[in-house]
Structure formats: C-alpha cells, structure tokens
Coordinates of C-alpha atoms and ligand atoms in Angstrom, one line a residue:
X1 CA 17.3 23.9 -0.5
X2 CA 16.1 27.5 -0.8
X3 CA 18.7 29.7 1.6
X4 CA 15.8 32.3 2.3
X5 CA 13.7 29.5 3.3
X6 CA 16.2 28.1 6.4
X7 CA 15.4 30.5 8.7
X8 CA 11.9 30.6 8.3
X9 CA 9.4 28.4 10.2
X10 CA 5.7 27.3 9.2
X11 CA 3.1 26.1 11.2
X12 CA 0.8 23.8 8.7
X13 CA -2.7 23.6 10.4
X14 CA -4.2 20.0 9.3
X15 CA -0.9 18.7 8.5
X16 CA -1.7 15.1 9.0
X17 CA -4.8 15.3 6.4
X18 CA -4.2 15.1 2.8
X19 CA -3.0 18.2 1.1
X20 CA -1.4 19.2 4.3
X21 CA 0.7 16.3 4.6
X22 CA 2.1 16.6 1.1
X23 CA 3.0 20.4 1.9
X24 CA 4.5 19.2 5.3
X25 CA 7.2 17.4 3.0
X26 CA 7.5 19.7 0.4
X27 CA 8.0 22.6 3.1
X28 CA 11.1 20.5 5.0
X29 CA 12.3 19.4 1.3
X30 CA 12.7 23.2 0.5
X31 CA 14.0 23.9 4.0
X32 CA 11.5 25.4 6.1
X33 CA 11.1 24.6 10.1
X34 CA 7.6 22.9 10.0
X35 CA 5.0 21.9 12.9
X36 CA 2.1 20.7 12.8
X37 CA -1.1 21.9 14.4
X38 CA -4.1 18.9 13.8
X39 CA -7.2 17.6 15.9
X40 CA -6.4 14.1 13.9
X41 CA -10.0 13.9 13.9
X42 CA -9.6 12.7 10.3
X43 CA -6.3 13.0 9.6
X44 CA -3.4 10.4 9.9
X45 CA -0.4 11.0 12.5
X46 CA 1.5 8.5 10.5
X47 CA 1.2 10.5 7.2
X48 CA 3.4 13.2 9.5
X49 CA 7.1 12.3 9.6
X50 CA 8.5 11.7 12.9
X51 CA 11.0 14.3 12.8
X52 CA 8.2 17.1 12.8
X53 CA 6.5 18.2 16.0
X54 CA 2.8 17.4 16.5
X55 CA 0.3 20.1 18.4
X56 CA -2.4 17.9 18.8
X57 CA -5.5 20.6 19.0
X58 CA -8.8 21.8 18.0
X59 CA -8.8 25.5 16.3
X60 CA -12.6 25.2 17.7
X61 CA -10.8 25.6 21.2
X62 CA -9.0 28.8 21.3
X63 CA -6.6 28.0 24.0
X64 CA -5.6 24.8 22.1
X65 CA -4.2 27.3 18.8
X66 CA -2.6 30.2 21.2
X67 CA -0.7 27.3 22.9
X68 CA 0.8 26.5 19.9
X69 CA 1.3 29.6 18.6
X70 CA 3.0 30.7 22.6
X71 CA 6.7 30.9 22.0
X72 CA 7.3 29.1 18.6
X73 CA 8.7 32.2 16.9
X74 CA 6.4 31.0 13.7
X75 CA 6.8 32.9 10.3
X76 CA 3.7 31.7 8.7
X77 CA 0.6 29.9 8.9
X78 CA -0.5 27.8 6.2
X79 CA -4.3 26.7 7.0
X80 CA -5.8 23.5 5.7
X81 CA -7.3 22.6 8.9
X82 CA -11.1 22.4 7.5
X83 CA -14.0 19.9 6.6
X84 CA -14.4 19.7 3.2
X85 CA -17.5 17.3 1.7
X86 CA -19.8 19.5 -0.2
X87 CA -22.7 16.5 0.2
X88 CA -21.7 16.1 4.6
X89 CA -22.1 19.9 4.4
X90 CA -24.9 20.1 3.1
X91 CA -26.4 17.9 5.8
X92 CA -24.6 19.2 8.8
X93 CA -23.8 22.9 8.3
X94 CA -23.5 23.7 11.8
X95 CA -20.4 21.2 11.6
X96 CA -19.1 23.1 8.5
X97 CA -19.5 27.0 9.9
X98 CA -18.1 25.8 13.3
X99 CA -15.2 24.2 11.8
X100 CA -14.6 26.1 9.4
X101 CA -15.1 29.7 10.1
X102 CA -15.3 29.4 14.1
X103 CA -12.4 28.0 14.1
X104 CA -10.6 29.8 11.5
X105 CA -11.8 32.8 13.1
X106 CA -10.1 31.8 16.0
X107 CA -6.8 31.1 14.3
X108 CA -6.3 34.6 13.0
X109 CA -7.0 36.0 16.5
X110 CA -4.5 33.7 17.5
X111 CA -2.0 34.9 15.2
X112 CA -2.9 38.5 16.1
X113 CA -2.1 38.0 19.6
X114 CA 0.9 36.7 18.9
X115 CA 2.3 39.1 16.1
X116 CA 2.4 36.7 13.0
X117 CA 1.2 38.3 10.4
X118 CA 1.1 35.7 7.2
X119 CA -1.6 33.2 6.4
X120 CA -2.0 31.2 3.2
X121 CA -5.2 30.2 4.0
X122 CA -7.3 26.8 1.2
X123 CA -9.9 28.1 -0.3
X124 CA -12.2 26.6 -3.1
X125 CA -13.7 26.9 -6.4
X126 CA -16.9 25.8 -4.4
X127 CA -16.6 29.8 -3.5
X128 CA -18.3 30.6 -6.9
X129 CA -21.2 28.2 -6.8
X130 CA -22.5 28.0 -10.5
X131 CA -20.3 30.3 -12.8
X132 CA -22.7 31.9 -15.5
X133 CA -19.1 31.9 -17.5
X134 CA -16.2 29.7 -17.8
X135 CA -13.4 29.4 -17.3
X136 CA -13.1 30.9 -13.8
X137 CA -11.2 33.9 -12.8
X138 CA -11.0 35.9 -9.7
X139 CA -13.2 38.5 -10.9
X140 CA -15.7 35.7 -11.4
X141 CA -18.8 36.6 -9.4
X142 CA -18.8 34.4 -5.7
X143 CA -21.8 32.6 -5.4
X144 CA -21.6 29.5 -3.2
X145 CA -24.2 27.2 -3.6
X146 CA -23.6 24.8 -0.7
X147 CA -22.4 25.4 2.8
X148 CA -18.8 24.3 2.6
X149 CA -18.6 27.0 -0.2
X150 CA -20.0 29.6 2.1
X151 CA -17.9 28.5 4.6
X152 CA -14.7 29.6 3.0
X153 CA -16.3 32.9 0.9
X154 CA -17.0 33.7 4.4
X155 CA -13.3 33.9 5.6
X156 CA -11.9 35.0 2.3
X157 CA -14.7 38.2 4.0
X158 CA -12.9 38.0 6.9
X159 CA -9.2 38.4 6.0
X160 CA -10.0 41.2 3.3
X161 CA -11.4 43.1 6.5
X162 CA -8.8 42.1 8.6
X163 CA -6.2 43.3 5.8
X164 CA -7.6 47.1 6.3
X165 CA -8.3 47.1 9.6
X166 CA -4.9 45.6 11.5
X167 CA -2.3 45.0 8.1
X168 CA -2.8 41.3 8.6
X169 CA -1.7 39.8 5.4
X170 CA -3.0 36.8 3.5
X171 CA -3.4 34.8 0.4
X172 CA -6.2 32.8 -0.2
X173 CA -5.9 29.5 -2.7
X174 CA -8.8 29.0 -4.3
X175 CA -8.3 25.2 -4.9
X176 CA -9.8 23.4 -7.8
X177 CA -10.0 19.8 -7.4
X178 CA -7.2 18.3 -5.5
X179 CA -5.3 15.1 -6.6
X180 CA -2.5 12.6 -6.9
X181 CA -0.8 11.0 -4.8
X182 CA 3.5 12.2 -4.2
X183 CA 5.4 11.6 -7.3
X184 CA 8.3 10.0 -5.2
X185 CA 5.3 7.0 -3.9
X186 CA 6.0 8.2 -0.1
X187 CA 3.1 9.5 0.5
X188 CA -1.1 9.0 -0.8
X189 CA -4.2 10.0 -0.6
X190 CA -6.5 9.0 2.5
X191 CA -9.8 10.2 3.7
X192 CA -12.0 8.6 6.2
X193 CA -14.9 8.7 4.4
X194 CA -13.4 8.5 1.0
X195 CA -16.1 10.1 -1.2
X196 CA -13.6 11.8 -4.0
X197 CA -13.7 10.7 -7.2
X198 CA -10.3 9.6 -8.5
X199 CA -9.7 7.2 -5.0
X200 CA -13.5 5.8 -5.3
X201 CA -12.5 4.6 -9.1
X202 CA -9.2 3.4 -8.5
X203 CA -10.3 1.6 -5.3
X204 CA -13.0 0.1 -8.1
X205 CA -10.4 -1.1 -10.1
X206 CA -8.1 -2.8 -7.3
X207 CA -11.5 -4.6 -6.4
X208 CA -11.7 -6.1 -9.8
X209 CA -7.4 -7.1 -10.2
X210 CA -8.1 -8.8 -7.1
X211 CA -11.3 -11.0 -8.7
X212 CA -13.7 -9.1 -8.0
X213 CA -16.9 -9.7 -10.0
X214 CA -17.0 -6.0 -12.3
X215 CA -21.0 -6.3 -12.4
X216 CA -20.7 -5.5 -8.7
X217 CA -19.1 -2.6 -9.1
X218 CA -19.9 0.3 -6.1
X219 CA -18.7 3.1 -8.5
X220 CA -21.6 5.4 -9.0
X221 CA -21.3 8.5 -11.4
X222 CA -23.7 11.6 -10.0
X223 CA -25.4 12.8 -12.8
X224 CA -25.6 11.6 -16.4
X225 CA -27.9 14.8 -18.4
X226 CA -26.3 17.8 -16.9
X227 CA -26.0 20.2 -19.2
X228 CA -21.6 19.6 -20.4
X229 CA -20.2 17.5 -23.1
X230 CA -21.2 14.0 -21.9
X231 CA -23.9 15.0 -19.4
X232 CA -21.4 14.4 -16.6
X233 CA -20.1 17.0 -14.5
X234 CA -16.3 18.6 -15.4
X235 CA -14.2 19.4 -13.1
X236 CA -10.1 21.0 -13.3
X237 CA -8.0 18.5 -11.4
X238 CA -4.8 19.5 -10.1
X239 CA -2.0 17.5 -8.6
X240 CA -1.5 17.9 -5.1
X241 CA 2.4 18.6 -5.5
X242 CA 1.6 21.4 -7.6
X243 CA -1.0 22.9 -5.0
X244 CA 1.6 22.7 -2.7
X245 CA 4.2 24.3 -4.7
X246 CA 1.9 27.2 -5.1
X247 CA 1.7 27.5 -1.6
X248 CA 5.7 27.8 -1.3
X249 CA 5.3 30.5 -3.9
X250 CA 2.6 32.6 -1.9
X251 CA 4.8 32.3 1.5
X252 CA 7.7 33.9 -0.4
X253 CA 5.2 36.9 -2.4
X254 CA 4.2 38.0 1.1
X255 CA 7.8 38.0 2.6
X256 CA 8.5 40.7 -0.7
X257 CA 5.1 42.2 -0.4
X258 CA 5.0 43.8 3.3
X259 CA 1.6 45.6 2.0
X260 CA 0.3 42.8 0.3
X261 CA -3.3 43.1 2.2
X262 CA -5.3 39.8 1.6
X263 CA -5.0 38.5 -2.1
X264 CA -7.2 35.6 -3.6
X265 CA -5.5 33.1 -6.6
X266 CA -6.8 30.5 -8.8
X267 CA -5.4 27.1 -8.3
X268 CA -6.1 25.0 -11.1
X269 CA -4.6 23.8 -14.7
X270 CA -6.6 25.4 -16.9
X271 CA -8.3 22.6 -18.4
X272 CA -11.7 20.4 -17.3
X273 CA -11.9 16.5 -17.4
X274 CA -16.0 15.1 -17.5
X275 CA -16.3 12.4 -15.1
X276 CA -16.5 9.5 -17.6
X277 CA -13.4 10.6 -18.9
X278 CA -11.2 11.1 -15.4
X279 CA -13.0 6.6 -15.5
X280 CA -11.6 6.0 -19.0
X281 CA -8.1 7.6 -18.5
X282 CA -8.1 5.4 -14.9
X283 CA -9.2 2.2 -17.1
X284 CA -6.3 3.2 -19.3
X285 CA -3.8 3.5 -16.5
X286 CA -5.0 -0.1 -14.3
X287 CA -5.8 -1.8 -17.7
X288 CA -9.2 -2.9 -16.2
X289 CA -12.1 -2.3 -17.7
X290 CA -14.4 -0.2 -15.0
X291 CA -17.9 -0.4 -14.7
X292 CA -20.3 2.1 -13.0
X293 CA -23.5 3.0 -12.1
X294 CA -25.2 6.5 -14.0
X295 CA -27.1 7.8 -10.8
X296 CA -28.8 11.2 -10.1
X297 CA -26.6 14.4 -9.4
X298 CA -25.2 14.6 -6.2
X299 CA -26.5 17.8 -3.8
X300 CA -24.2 20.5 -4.4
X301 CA -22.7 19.8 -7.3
X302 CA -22.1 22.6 -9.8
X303 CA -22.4 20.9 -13.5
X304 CA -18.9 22.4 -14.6
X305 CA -15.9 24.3 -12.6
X306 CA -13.1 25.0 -14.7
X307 CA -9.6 28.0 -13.6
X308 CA -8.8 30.2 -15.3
X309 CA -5.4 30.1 -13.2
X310 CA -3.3 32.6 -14.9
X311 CA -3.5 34.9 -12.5
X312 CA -1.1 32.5 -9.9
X313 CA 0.9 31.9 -13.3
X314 CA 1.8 35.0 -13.5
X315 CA 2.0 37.2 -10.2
X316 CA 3.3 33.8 -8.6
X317 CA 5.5 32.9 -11.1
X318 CA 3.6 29.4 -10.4
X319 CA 3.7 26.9 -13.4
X320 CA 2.1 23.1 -12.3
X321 CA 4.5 20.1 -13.4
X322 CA 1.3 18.3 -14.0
X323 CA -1.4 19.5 -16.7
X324 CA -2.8 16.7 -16.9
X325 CA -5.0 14.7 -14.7
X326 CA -3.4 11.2 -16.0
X327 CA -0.3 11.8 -13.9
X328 CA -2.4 12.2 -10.9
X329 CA -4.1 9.1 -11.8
X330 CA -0.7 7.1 -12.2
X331 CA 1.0 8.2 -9.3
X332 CA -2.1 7.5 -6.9
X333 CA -3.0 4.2 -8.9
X334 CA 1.1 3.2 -7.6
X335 CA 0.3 4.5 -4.1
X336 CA -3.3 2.0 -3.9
X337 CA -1.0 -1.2 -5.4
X338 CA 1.4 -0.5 -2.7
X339 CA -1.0 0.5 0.0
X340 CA -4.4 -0.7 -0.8
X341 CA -7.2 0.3 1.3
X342 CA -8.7 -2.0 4.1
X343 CA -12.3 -2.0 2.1
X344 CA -11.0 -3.2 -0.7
Ligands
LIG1 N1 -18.3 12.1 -8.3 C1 -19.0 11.0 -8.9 N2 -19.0 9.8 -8.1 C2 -18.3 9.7 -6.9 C3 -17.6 10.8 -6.4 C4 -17.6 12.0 -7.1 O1 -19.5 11.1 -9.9 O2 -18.4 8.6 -6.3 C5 -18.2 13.3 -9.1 C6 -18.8 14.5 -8.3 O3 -20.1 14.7 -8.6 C7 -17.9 15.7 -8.9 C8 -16.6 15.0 -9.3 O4 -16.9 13.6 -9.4 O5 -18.5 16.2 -10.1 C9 -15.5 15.3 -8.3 O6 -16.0 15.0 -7.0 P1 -15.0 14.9 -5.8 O7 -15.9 14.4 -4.6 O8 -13.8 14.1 -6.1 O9 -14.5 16.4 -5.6 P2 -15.4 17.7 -5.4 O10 -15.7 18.3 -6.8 O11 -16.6 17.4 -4.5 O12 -14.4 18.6 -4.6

C-alpha cells in the first residue's frame, strides 16, 4: 500500500470497460478510494468489484458527470470513458466526436466547477495517423488518419488550452495497443463487439480445442502487402497492468508537479510485433495450430505504429513488467480457458 495514496480518491470514468476495470483494482490494491463513473453501454458491472460505488451516467449528459462529481471530495479523474474502434469510427463519426470530445468536454467543465484540478486523460497512437518515421515519440508530428484518432488529438487541443487559460492540469497517455488479461487470472478482457486482435485469435483457437474444424476458421488478417517485414501491419502491444501502472505513476507526477500544465507520454514497449507473428506466438502458447484468412487492409489502419516510450521511462520513472507481447498472450489465453466466450 502506498501511504500517500490512502487519502487520495479517484473517480475512474469507464471503469467497468476493459482498461478501466484493470486500473479500478490496481488503484484499490495501491490504496486509493475509487468510484466509478460508466454509462455501461459496453462495459460490464460485473467486471467492477462490489465494494466500489457505481455512478451509472452518460458524460454526453452534463448533469449526469456534475452529480457525481457534487460532494465526492475527488482528487483525480482518470478518463477512459470513450469509443474506441478505428473501423465503427470511421462509419459513424458523429458517434465518435459526440462521445468522445462532447462528452469529454463536458467532463473537464465538470471538474472545473467543482475545483478538481487533475485528469489522466487515454489517449492513442491513433493521434499520429501514419508516422513518416519510426519509432514514435512525442515530438512525432500528429496526424490522425481516422476519426477516433481525431477524436482524442482533439482533446489532447483542448487540455493544452485549458492548461494556460484556468491551471487545469493533465496528462495525456498516448496508448499503444492495449492487452492481456490480469496476471493474478481475476479479471480479462471483454468487448461487445470484440474486433481486437489478440481476443479474435485466441477465441480462434478455443474454437478449434473444442473440435472445431480449423478450415473454418473466422480469423481474418487485414492486409497481407503492406509495406513492413511480412506485409502485415506491426503494432507495439502493451500489457494492460503495465498501462495501468503508468497511470498510478502520472496521478502521483501531478500531485509533485502543481504547474505541471497538460503533458502528453508514450505508452508502449518499445518494440513492434507483425500480425502473423502476435498468431504464431498465440499458436505457440494454445499449442493449436491457427489458420486464417489473408484479407484486404482494414479502413484506418496505419501499416506500422511502434513507441518510442522513453519519455514515460524516464520523467515517470515507468518501467512495464511485460516487454513482451507473449505474456499478454498467456495470461489472456488462461482467462478464455477459464471464461470462454458465449460465441465460441
Ligand atoms: N487485425 C487483424 N484481424 C483482426 C483484428 C485486427 O488483422 O481480426 C489487425 C489490425 O489491422 C491491426 C492489428 O491487428 O493492425 C491490431 O488491431 P486491434 O483491433 O487489436 O487494435 P487497434 O490497432 O485497432 O487498436
């Protein structure tokens, strides 16, 4: 238990979706008062313990986020409350600037009204579109090339603005891609629809343990010629427990920091897996053989995102536990045997 941390209290925005559900636990195991604010529009209440208060709410509605901001003495917000499917927002980007920057908008004014003055706000690697260079720093130019990306550059805007003009501080996460499942086995990944990568294969690969034929296999890889190593698209997978611990680490630079201003970091591990290897190392792990479909490149999709994460290395004083994408594989492959999914 971190002492400093006993006294302090967090509201987690989207705490019953994926990566807010693993920070829910990893905020009460370090000792931090923790509620959750969540529309469960597609997140889980089960995936929130029972011990931690639910504000069920929509950020869209402004009363719903000052009600639960209204006399709960919070310390920090840490907002994961978003939609984030690169191909849905592509075809619905009214859904994705409504969500995402109305209602984001409306959290910080919110959190103005009510004098809290510390947001760790999830942002994206989607924020820099296709980098001309790689890896990917912060100075790397932003240039989203889908509307989910845009989304999120647009409040990174926002908060940099907000830092000059009222002293609001934040720190914005620039996620890479997000996986794993909690080390301990208490808690996986769920989306409804699943469209991400690592579940999609390892759902695959339950099919086929079960006896499922493998030349029926739904797993489809989105392009086959792009221009990377194997002609399929790279991406820097980090473990959610280590995104979360990174999170911990920007709540406690902005309590030393009071002029911090608005900050943007790099979450990643330095290091890109293609999408035929992330299959191999999961036909390594379930010791099936999986089969998949080569089909065109999904809309959206930058060929190759990669961190340059140092910065959060070093001015966090973050390291991840997991460099690897295998031991997100392993621990999420334990969570689908123990909880498979109803499609499979
Ligand atoms: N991908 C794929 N088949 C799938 C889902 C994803 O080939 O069924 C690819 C996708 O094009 C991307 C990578 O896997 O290059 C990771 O996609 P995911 O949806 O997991 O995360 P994103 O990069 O969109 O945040």
């Amino acid at each position: 238990m971190n002492d400093n941390a006993s006294t302090q209290s967090v509201l987690v925005t989207g705490g019953a979706g994926y990566i807010g559900s693993h920070m829910v636990r990893q905020l009460l195991s370090a000792g931090f008062k923790v509620a959750v604010f969540d529309n469960l529009d597609r997140g889980n209440r089960d995936a929130i313990p029972e011990a931690v208060e639910l504000i069920q709410g929509d950020l869209t509605n402004p009363a719903d986020i000052n009600r639960a901001l209204e006399g709960r003495n919070v310390d920090a917000v840490m907002h994961f409350a978003a939609l984030a499917y690169v191909g849905e927002s592509v075809e619905q980007p009214d859904f994705y600037y409504r969500n995402n920057v109305v209602g984001t908008l409306n959290l910080v004014d919110a959190m103005r009204t009510h004098n809290v003055n510390k947001l760790v706000f999830s942002s994206t690697c989607a924020t820099y579109g296709t980098p001309e260079n790689l890896p990917i720093t912060e100075a790397t130019p932003q240039s989203p090339i889908n509307p989910y990306g845009q989304s999120k550059l647009m409040i990174e805007h926002v908060l940099k603005d907000y830092a000059v003009a009222y002293g609001f501080r934040s720190i914005a996460l620039r996620y890479f891609n997000a996986s794993g499942s909690a080390s301990d086995g208490s808690l996986g990944e769920r989306h409804d629809p699943e469209t991400h990568l690592i579940p999609l294969i390892l759902w695959e690969a339950l099919r086929v343990k079960n006896g499922g034929d493998p030349s029926q296999t739904k797993l489809r890889v989105f392009g086959s010629d792009l221009p990377t190593p194997d002609g399929t698209c790279v991406r820097d997978y980090i473990h959610v427990e280590d995104l979360c611990s990174a999170h911990i680490k920007a709540f406690e630079r902005m309590g030393k920091t009071p002029d911090l201003g608005a900050e943007q970091f790099n979450l990643g591990v330095n290091q890109g897996f293609s999408v035929l290897e992330v299959i191999n190392t999961c036909s390594e792990v379930t010791g099936v053989d999986i089969q998949y479909d080569l089909v065109g490149p999904r809309a959206g999709d930058p060929p190759e995102l990669v961190a340059n994460a140092s910065k959060a290395m070093n001015e966090l004083e973050w390291t991840p536990r997991y460099p690897n994408v295998r031991a997100a594989i392993e621990h999420a492959w334990q969570w689908y045997l123990k909880n498979p999914p109803e499609s499979v």
